[in-house]
PDB file of C-alpha atoms in Angstrom:
ATOM      1  CA  MET A   1     -15.610 -11.086 -62.574  1.00  0.00           C
ATOM      2  CA  SER A   2     -12.413  -9.660 -61.118  1.00  0.00           C
ATOM      3  CA  THR A   3     -11.526 -11.142 -57.579  1.00  0.00           C
ATOM      4  CA  ARG A   4      -8.568  -8.220 -57.730  1.00  0.00           C
ATOM      5  CA  SER A   5      -8.708  -6.206 -54.702  1.00  0.00           C
ATOM      6  CA  HIS A   6      -9.050  -2.798 -54.984  1.00  0.00           C
ATOM      7  CA  PRO A   7      -6.102  -0.057 -53.691  1.00  0.00           C
ATOM      8  CA  GLU A   8      -8.656   2.203 -52.491  1.00  0.00           C
ATOM      9  CA  ALA A   9     -10.467  -0.741 -50.332  1.00  0.00           C
ATOM     10  CA  GLU A  10      -6.486  -1.832 -48.998  1.00  0.00           C
ATOM     11  CA  SER A  11      -5.980   1.655 -48.027  1.00  0.00           C
ATOM     12  CA  ALA A  12      -8.919   2.137 -46.151  1.00  0.00           C
ATOM     13  CA  ALA A  13      -8.649  -0.884 -44.048  1.00  0.00           C
ATOM     14  CA  PRO A  14      -7.680  -0.094 -40.380  1.00  0.00           C
ATOM     15  CA  GLU A  15      -4.234  -0.752 -39.413  1.00  0.00           C
ATOM     16  CA  PRO A  16      -3.768  -3.417 -36.652  1.00  0.00           C
ATOM     17  CA  PRO A  17      -2.918  -2.186 -33.474  1.00  0.00           C
ATOM     18  CA  ALA A  18       0.839  -2.300 -32.712  1.00  0.00           C
ATOM     19  CA  PRO A  19       1.445  -5.286 -30.690  1.00  0.00           C
ATOM     20  CA  GLY A  20       3.414  -3.341 -27.756  1.00  0.00           C
ATOM     21  CA  ARG A  21       1.303  -0.614 -27.398  1.00  0.00           C
ATOM     22  CA  PRO A  22      -0.881  -2.327 -24.475  1.00  0.00           C
ATOM     23  CA  ALA A  23       2.563  -3.409 -22.919  1.00  0.00           C
ATOM     24  CA  ARG A  24       4.141  -0.048 -23.414  1.00  0.00           C
ATOM     25  CA  GLY A  25       1.104   1.880 -21.585  1.00  0.00           C
ATOM     26  CA  ALA A  26       1.304  -0.840 -18.706  1.00  0.00           C
ATOM     27  CA  LEU A  27       5.160  -0.206 -18.336  1.00  0.00           C
ATOM     28  CA  LEU A  28       4.270   3.531 -18.418  1.00  0.00           C
ATOM     29  CA  LEU A  29       1.344   3.713 -16.229  1.00  0.00           C
ATOM     30  CA  GLY A  30       0.970   0.400 -14.125  1.00  0.00           C
ATOM     31  CA  LEU A  31       4.384  -0.293 -12.911  1.00  0.00           C
ATOM     32  CA  PRO A  32       5.091   3.102 -11.279  1.00  0.00           C
ATOM     33  CA  ALA A  33       1.255   3.293 -10.082  1.00  0.00           C
ATOM     34  CA  LEU A  34       2.292   0.037  -8.408  1.00  0.00           C
ATOM     35  CA  LEU A  35       5.845   1.045  -6.920  1.00  0.00           C
ATOM     36  CA  LEU A  36       3.746   4.528  -5.578  1.00  0.00           C
ATOM     37  CA  ALA A  37       1.207   2.404  -3.741  1.00  0.00           C
ATOM     38  CA  LEU A  38       3.980   0.348  -2.393  1.00  0.00           C
ATOM     39  CA  PHE A  39       5.856   3.282  -1.026  1.00  0.00           C
ATOM     40  CA  THR A  40       2.848   5.170   0.125  1.00  0.00           C
ATOM     41  CA  TRP A  41       1.740   2.102   2.055  1.00  0.00           C
ATOM     42  CA  GLN A  42       5.319   1.533   3.595  1.00  0.00           C
ATOM     43  CA  VAL A  43       5.106   5.250   4.839  1.00  0.00           C
ATOM     44  CA  ALA A  44       1.468   5.155   6.168  1.00  0.00           C
ATOM     45  CA  ALA A  45       2.125   1.721   7.990  1.00  0.00           C
ATOM     46  CA  GLU A  46       5.538   2.648   9.089  1.00  0.00           C
ATOM     47  CA  GLY A  47       6.842  -0.423   7.394  1.00  0.00           C
ATOM     48  CA  PRO A  48      10.155  -2.115   7.259  1.00  0.00           C
ATOM     49  CA  LEU A  49      11.116  -0.358   4.289  1.00  0.00           C
ATOM     50  CA  LEU A  50      11.590   3.242   6.102  1.00  0.00           C
ATOM     51  CA  ASP A  51      14.294   1.764   8.369  1.00  0.00           C
ATOM     52  CA  LEU A  52      16.213   1.198   4.875  1.00  0.00           C
ATOM     53  CA  ASP A  53      15.073   4.662   4.037  1.00  0.00           C
ATOM     54  CA  GLU A  54      16.711   6.356   6.905  1.00  0.00           C
ATOM     55  CA  ARG A  55      20.022   4.393   6.547  1.00  0.00           C
ATOM     56  CA  LEU A  56      20.389   5.640   3.210  1.00  0.00           C
ATOM     57  CA  SER A  57      19.367   9.206   4.062  1.00  0.00           C
ATOM     58  CA  ARG A  58      22.045   9.225   6.680  1.00  0.00           C
ATOM     59  CA  ALA A  59      24.720   8.039   4.317  1.00  0.00           C
ATOM     60  CA  LEU A  60      23.664  10.642   1.797  1.00  0.00           C
ATOM     61  CA  VAL A  61      23.051  13.782   3.572  1.00  0.00           C
ATOM     62  CA  HIS A  62      25.635  16.376   3.250  1.00  0.00           C
ATOM     63  CA  PRO A  63      24.535  20.061   3.211  1.00  0.00           C
ATOM     64  CA  GLY A  64      26.307  22.707   1.202  1.00  0.00           C
ATOM     65  CA  ARG A  65      25.612  25.373  -1.071  1.00  0.00           C
ATOM     66  CA  ALA A  66      25.765  23.462  -4.064  1.00  0.00           C
ATOM     67  CA  ALA A  67      23.156  20.758  -3.064  1.00  0.00           C
ATOM     68  CA  GLU A  68      21.032  23.596  -2.075  1.00  0.00           C
ATOM     69  CA  LEU A  69      20.949  25.239  -5.420  1.00  0.00           C
ATOM     70  CA  LEU A  70      20.371  21.885  -7.155  1.00  0.00           C
ATOM     71  CA  ALA A  71      17.247  21.661  -4.966  1.00  0.00           C
ATOM     72  CA  ASP A  72      16.044  25.090  -5.897  1.00  0.00           C
ATOM     73  CA  LEU A  73      15.673  23.597  -9.508  1.00  0.00           C
ATOM     74  CA  GLY A  74      12.640  22.416  -8.487  1.00  0.00           C
ATOM     75  CA  ASN A  75      11.097  25.405  -7.115  1.00  0.00           C
ATOM     76  CA  VAL A  76       7.806  26.514  -8.850  1.00  0.00           C
ATOM     77  CA  GLN A  77       9.316  29.697  -9.505  1.00  0.00           C
ATOM     78  CA  VAL A  78      11.900  28.440 -11.356  1.00  0.00           C
ATOM     79  CA  ALA A  79      10.341  24.917 -13.191  1.00  0.00           C
ATOM     80  CA  VAL A  80       7.065  26.238 -14.045  1.00  0.00           C
ATOM     81  CA  PRO A  81       8.082  29.218 -16.118  1.00  0.00           C
ATOM     82  CA  VAL A  82       9.977  27.120 -18.271  1.00  0.00           C
ATOM     83  CA  LEU A  83       7.070  24.950 -19.005  1.00  0.00           C
ATOM     84  CA  VAL A  84       5.074  27.929 -19.641  1.00  0.00           C
ATOM     85  CA  LEU A  85       7.491  29.555 -22.201  1.00  0.00           C
ATOM     86  CA  VAL A  86       7.963  26.276 -23.933  1.00  0.00           C
ATOM     87  CA  ALA A  87       4.236  25.482 -24.158  1.00  0.00           C
ATOM     88  CA  GLY A  88       3.653  29.033 -25.720  1.00  0.00           C
ATOM     89  CA  TYR A  89       6.385  28.775 -28.031  1.00  0.00           C
ATOM     90  CA  ALA A  90       5.206  25.296 -29.281  1.00  0.00           C
ATOM     91  CA  ALA A  91       1.777  26.620 -29.498  1.00  0.00           C
ATOM     92  CA  ARG A  92       3.081  29.503 -31.804  1.00  0.00           C
ATOM     93  CA  ARG A  93       4.776  27.441 -33.835  1.00  0.00           C
ATOM     94  CA  ALA A  94       1.870  24.949 -34.212  1.00  0.00           C
ATOM     95  CA  ARG A  95      -0.488  27.581 -35.319  1.00  0.00           C
ATOM     96  CA  SER A  96       1.770  29.140 -37.753  1.00  0.00           C
ATOM     97  CA  ALA A  97       2.164  25.581 -39.340  1.00  0.00           C
ATOM     98  CA  GLY A  98      -1.835  25.507 -39.523  1.00  0.00           C
ATOM     99  CA  VAL A  99      -2.118  22.389 -37.033  1.00  0.00           C
ATOM    100  CA  PRO A 100      -5.399  21.401 -36.286  1.00  0.00           C
ATOM    101  CA  ARG A 101      -5.893  22.093 -32.527  1.00  0.00           C
ATOM    102  CA  TRP A 102      -2.762  23.944 -32.326  1.00  0.00           C
ATOM    103  CA  TRP A 103      -3.462  24.543 -28.695  1.00  0.00           C
ATOM    104  CA  LEU A 104      -4.277  21.228 -27.373  1.00  0.00           C
ATOM    105  CA  PRO A 105      -0.577  19.850 -26.664  1.00  0.00           C
ATOM    106  CA  SER A 106       0.246  23.170 -24.914  1.00  0.00           C
ATOM    107  CA  VAL A 107      -2.939  23.179 -22.817  1.00  0.00           C
ATOM    108  CA  ALA A 108      -2.280  19.328 -21.922  1.00  0.00           C
ATOM    109  CA  GLY A 109       1.325  20.092 -20.790  1.00  0.00           C
ATOM    110  CA  LEU A 110       0.197  22.956 -18.784  1.00  0.00           C
ATOM    111  CA  ALA A 111      -2.814  20.779 -17.008  1.00  0.00           C
ATOM    112  CA  LEU A 112      -0.746  17.997 -16.076  1.00  0.00           C
ATOM    113  CA  MET A 113       1.360  20.668 -14.033  1.00  0.00           C
ATOM    114  CA  VAL A 114      -1.857  21.968 -12.320  1.00  0.00           C
ATOM    115  CA  LEU A 115      -2.678  18.238 -11.332  1.00  0.00           C
ATOM    116  CA  VAL A 116       0.493  17.793  -9.238  1.00  0.00           C
ATOM    117  CA  PRO A 117      -0.541  19.993  -6.242  1.00  0.00           C
ATOM    118  CA  LEU A 118      -3.835  18.380  -6.457  1.00  0.00           C
ATOM    119  CA  ILE A 119      -2.078  14.518  -6.066  1.00  0.00           C
ATOM    120  CA  VAL A 120       1.056  15.653  -3.877  1.00  0.00           C
ATOM    121  CA  VAL A 121      -0.811  17.922  -1.363  1.00  0.00           C
ATOM    122  CA  PRO A 122      -3.697  15.197  -0.223  1.00  0.00           C
ATOM    123  CA  LEU A 123      -0.881  12.809   0.127  1.00  0.00           C
ATOM    124  CA  LYS A 124       1.483  15.096   2.263  1.00  0.00           C
ATOM    125  CA  GLU A 125      -1.542  15.646   4.517  1.00  0.00           C
ATOM    126  CA  TRP A 126      -2.526  12.136   4.699  1.00  0.00           C
ATOM    127  CA  THR A 127       0.678  10.335   5.602  1.00  0.00           C
ATOM    128  CA  ASP A 128       2.129  13.482   7.486  1.00  0.00           C
ATOM    129  CA  ARG A 129       5.387  12.101   7.517  1.00  0.00           C
ATOM    130  CA  PRO A 130       8.333  13.927   9.356  1.00  0.00           C
ATOM    131  CA  GLY A 131      11.300  15.164   7.922  1.00  0.00           C
ATOM    132  CA  THR A 132      15.183  14.421   8.364  1.00  0.00           C
ATOM    133  CA  PRO A 133      16.909  15.602  11.080  1.00  0.00           C
ATOM    134  CA  ALA A 134      18.649  18.153   8.499  1.00  0.00           C
ATOM    135  CA  VAL A 135      15.495  20.246   8.645  1.00  0.00           C
ATOM    136  CA  PRO A 136      13.360  21.870  11.375  1.00  0.00           C
ATOM    137  CA  PRO A 137      10.756  19.667  13.079  1.00  0.00           C
ATOM    138  CA  ALA A 138       7.481  19.344  10.807  1.00  0.00           C
ATOM    139  CA  THR A 139       5.708  16.997   8.931  1.00  0.00           C
ATOM    140  CA  GLY A 140       4.140  16.552   5.303  1.00  0.00           C
ATOM    141  CA  TYR A 141       7.289  15.591   3.707  1.00  0.00           C
ATOM    142  CA  TYR A 142       5.990  12.749   1.596  1.00  0.00           C
ATOM    143  CA  PRO A 143       6.086  12.703  -1.380  1.00  0.00           C
ATOM    144  CA  SER A 144       8.476  15.354  -2.405  1.00  0.00           C
ATOM    145  CA  GLY A 145       6.704  18.137  -4.089  1.00  0.00           C
ATOM    146  CA  HIS A 146      10.004  19.990  -5.456  1.00  0.00           C
ATOM    147  CA  THR A 147      10.647  16.599  -7.243  1.00  0.00           C
ATOM    148  CA  ALA A 148       7.194  16.184  -8.846  1.00  0.00           C
ATOM    149  CA  THR A 149       7.084  19.798  -9.839  1.00  0.00           C
ATOM    150  CA  ALA A 150      10.598  19.655 -11.825  1.00  0.00           C
ATOM    151  CA  ALA A 151       9.831  16.019 -13.121  1.00  0.00           C
ATOM    152  CA  VAL A 152       6.297  17.258 -14.650  1.00  0.00           C
ATOM    153  CA  ALA A 153       7.545  20.719 -15.589  1.00  0.00           C
ATOM    154  CA  TYR A 154      10.756  19.889 -17.451  1.00  0.00           C
ATOM    155  CA  GLY A 155       9.275  16.318 -18.708  1.00  0.00           C
ATOM    156  CA  ALA A 156       6.072  18.202 -20.252  1.00  0.00           C
ATOM    157  CA  ALA A 157       8.319  20.929 -21.609  1.00  0.00           C
ATOM    158  CA  ALA A 158      10.551  18.287 -23.378  1.00  0.00           C
ATOM    159  CA  LEU A 159       7.378  16.455 -24.746  1.00  0.00           C
ATOM    160  CA  VAL A 160       5.764  19.542 -25.961  1.00  0.00           C
ATOM    161  CA  LEU A 161       8.755  20.730 -27.679  1.00  0.00           C
ATOM    162  CA  LEU A 162       9.727  17.580 -29.562  1.00  0.00           C
ATOM    163  CA  PRO A 163       7.513  17.699 -32.817  1.00  0.00           C
ATOM    164  CA  TRP A 164       9.251  21.024 -33.237  1.00  0.00           C
ATOM    165  CA  LEU A 165      12.703  19.799 -33.072  1.00  0.00           C
ATOM    166  CA  GLY A 166      14.350  19.135 -36.587  1.00  0.00           C
ATOM    167  CA  THR A 167      16.860  16.354 -35.616  1.00  0.00           C
ATOM    168  CA  LEU A 168      16.812  13.205 -33.932  1.00  0.00           C
ATOM    169  CA  LEU A 169      20.103  14.607 -32.000  1.00  0.00           C
ATOM    170  CA  ALA A 170      18.190  17.808 -30.747  1.00  0.00           C
ATOM    171  CA  ARG A 171      15.099  15.486 -29.789  1.00  0.00           C
ATOM    172  CA  ARG A 172      17.426  13.394 -27.670  1.00  0.00           C
ATOM    173  CA  ALA A 173      19.348  16.384 -26.139  1.00  0.00           C
ATOM    174  CA  ALA A 174      15.634  18.113 -25.356  1.00  0.00           C
ATOM    175  CA  VAL A 175      15.071  14.389 -23.133  1.00  0.00           C
ATOM    176  CA  ALA A 176      18.388  14.059 -21.803  1.00  0.00           C
ATOM    177  CA  THR A 177      18.144  17.695 -20.473  1.00  0.00           C
ATOM    178  CA  ALA A 178      14.761  17.019 -18.846  1.00  0.00           C
ATOM    179  CA  VAL A 179      15.869  14.264 -17.253  1.00  0.00           C
ATOM    180  CA  THR A 180      19.392  15.672 -16.004  1.00  0.00           C
ATOM    181  CA  LEU A 181      17.537  18.525 -14.374  1.00  0.00           C
ATOM    182  CA  SER A 182      14.879  16.213 -12.758  1.00  0.00           C
ATOM    183  CA  ALA A 183      17.748  13.894 -11.207  1.00  0.00           C
ATOM    184  CA  ALA A 184      19.608  17.019 -10.351  1.00  0.00           C
ATOM    185  CA  VAL A 185      16.744  18.205  -8.159  1.00  0.00           C
ATOM    186  CA  SER A 186      16.348  14.849  -6.570  1.00  0.00           C
ATOM    187  CA  PHE A 187      20.143  14.515  -5.711  1.00  0.00           C
ATOM    188  CA  GLY A 188      19.832  18.185  -4.305  1.00  0.00           C
ATOM    189  CA  LEU A 189      16.908  17.222  -2.038  1.00  0.00           C
ATOM    190  CA  VAL A 190      18.213  14.350  -0.488  1.00  0.00           C
ATOM    191  CA  ARG A 191      21.953  15.688  -0.331  1.00  0.00           C
ATOM    192  CA  ARG A 192      20.727  18.681   1.414  1.00  0.00           C
ATOM    193  CA  GLY A 193      18.514  16.526   3.628  1.00  0.00           C
ATOM    194  CA  TYR A 194      15.162  18.161   2.478  1.00  0.00           C
ATOM    195  CA  HIS A 195      13.827  15.212   1.982  1.00  0.00           C
ATOM    196  CA  TRP A 196      14.130  11.311   2.880  1.00  0.00           C
ATOM    197  CA  PRO A 197      15.096   9.132  -0.557  1.00  0.00           C
ATOM    198  CA  LEU A 198      11.694   7.479  -0.506  1.00  0.00           C
ATOM    199  CA  ASP A 199       9.858  11.102  -0.775  1.00  0.00           C
ATOM    200  CA  VAL A 200      11.920  11.660  -3.852  1.00  0.00           C
ATOM    201  CA  ALA A 201      11.440   7.848  -5.340  1.00  0.00           C
ATOM    202  CA  ALA A 202       7.663   8.278  -4.938  1.00  0.00           C
ATOM    203  CA  SER A 203       7.649  11.582  -6.696  1.00  0.00           C
ATOM    204  CA  TRP A 204       9.485   9.683  -9.718  1.00  0.00           C
ATOM    205  CA  CYS A 205       6.819   7.415  -9.610  1.00  0.00           C
ATOM    206  CA  LEU A 206       4.352  10.052 -10.132  1.00  0.00           C
ATOM    207  CA  GLY A 207       5.940  12.101 -12.630  1.00  0.00           C
ATOM    208  CA  VAL A 208       6.650   8.968 -14.958  1.00  0.00           C
ATOM    209  CA  MET A 209       2.556   7.968 -14.723  1.00  0.00           C
ATOM    210  CA  LEU A 210       1.710  12.005 -15.641  1.00  0.00           C
ATOM    211  CA  LEU A 211       4.245  12.291 -18.230  1.00  0.00           C
ATOM    212  CA  GLY A 212       3.706   8.763 -19.625  1.00  0.00           C
ATOM    213  CA  ALA A 213      -0.179   9.432 -19.962  1.00  0.00           C
ATOM    214  CA  LEU A 214       0.953  13.015 -21.698  1.00  0.00           C
ATOM    215  CA  TRP A 215       3.209  11.166 -23.854  1.00  0.00           C
ATOM    216  CA  LEU A 216       0.296   8.517 -24.626  1.00  0.00           C
ATOM    217  CA  PHE A 217      -1.990  11.612 -25.366  1.00  0.00           C
ATOM    218  CA  LEU A 218       0.157  13.525 -27.630  1.00  0.00           C
ATOM    219  CA  ARG A 219       0.799  10.207 -29.811  1.00  0.00           C
ATOM    220  CA  ARG A 220      -2.812  10.304 -30.217  1.00  0.00           C
ATOM    221  CA  ILE A 221      -3.149  13.798 -30.984  1.00  0.00           C
ATOM    222  CA  ALA A 222      -0.636  13.594 -33.544  1.00  0.00           C
ATOM    223  CA  ARG A 223      -2.017  11.016 -35.572  1.00  0.00           C
ATOM    224  CA  TYR A 224      -5.699  12.639 -35.406  1.00  0.00           C
ATOM    225  CA  CYS A 225      -3.520  16.050 -36.822  1.00  0.00           C
ATOM    226  CA  GLU A 226      -2.085  13.727 -39.652  1.00  0.00           C
ATOM    227  CA  GLY A 227      -5.168  12.121 -40.992  1.00  0.00           C
ATOM    228  CA  THR A 228      -6.959  15.875 -40.988  1.00  0.00           C
ATOM    229  CA  PRO A 229      -7.402  17.361 -44.636  1.00  0.00           C
ATOM    230  CA  VAL A 230      -5.398  20.436 -43.745  1.00  0.00           C
ATOM    231  CA  ALA A 231      -2.295  18.406 -42.514  1.00  0.00           C
ATOM    232  CA  ALA A 232      -2.607  16.029 -45.030  1.00  0.00           C
ATOM    233  CA  GLY A 233      -2.306  19.241 -47.553  1.00  0.00           C
ATOM    234  CA  GLN A 234       1.091  20.400 -45.992  1.00  0.00           C
ATOM    235  CA  ARG A 235       2.933  17.124 -47.082  1.00  0.00           C
TER     236      ARG A 235
END
């Protein structure tokens, strides 16, 4: 009896999980979650980190038209339509290509945007942080809703669009554009005095967590689609 292994059996054997995958998930989700918890604790307890935050704000605040325009890129009326348009385009491309569950990546990106106010608004109410001297007296500035909106809207748009960009240069450009827009919003908010730097940093942590979860989810969906008969037949 031959002891040679059959090619079919070898190909059917499950691939071992990539060794870096758990560490990658911990980096994308665990580290920003830990930082967000630390920042929130400092704001709620009025910890020593707030002194550094206020000194940094005084050094950076310089209200001007340019800073205000950059901050406006984080408005819901600006950022969310970008995500909706990109999600619609990606869904149409996926449907035309016969991709199984063609709607799922776009719906996931839009659902991520819905999560932003569900997380940000309760944190604002709980921490009740006052604004900077550059804005009228009020509370509820932590974390920055504009920063979270920009990071998730532009970041999710880039992630949903990536599979339909044909070159590595185009994919890098999409990611760079999303990061640049989000960073511009953050700078504008702090420069104009609409938010303390810590408000913005907390929303960056939240954005990385949400976008990291979306990225991991889209990778899982992509592997599923590659294994379906329809996707295999199109190769």
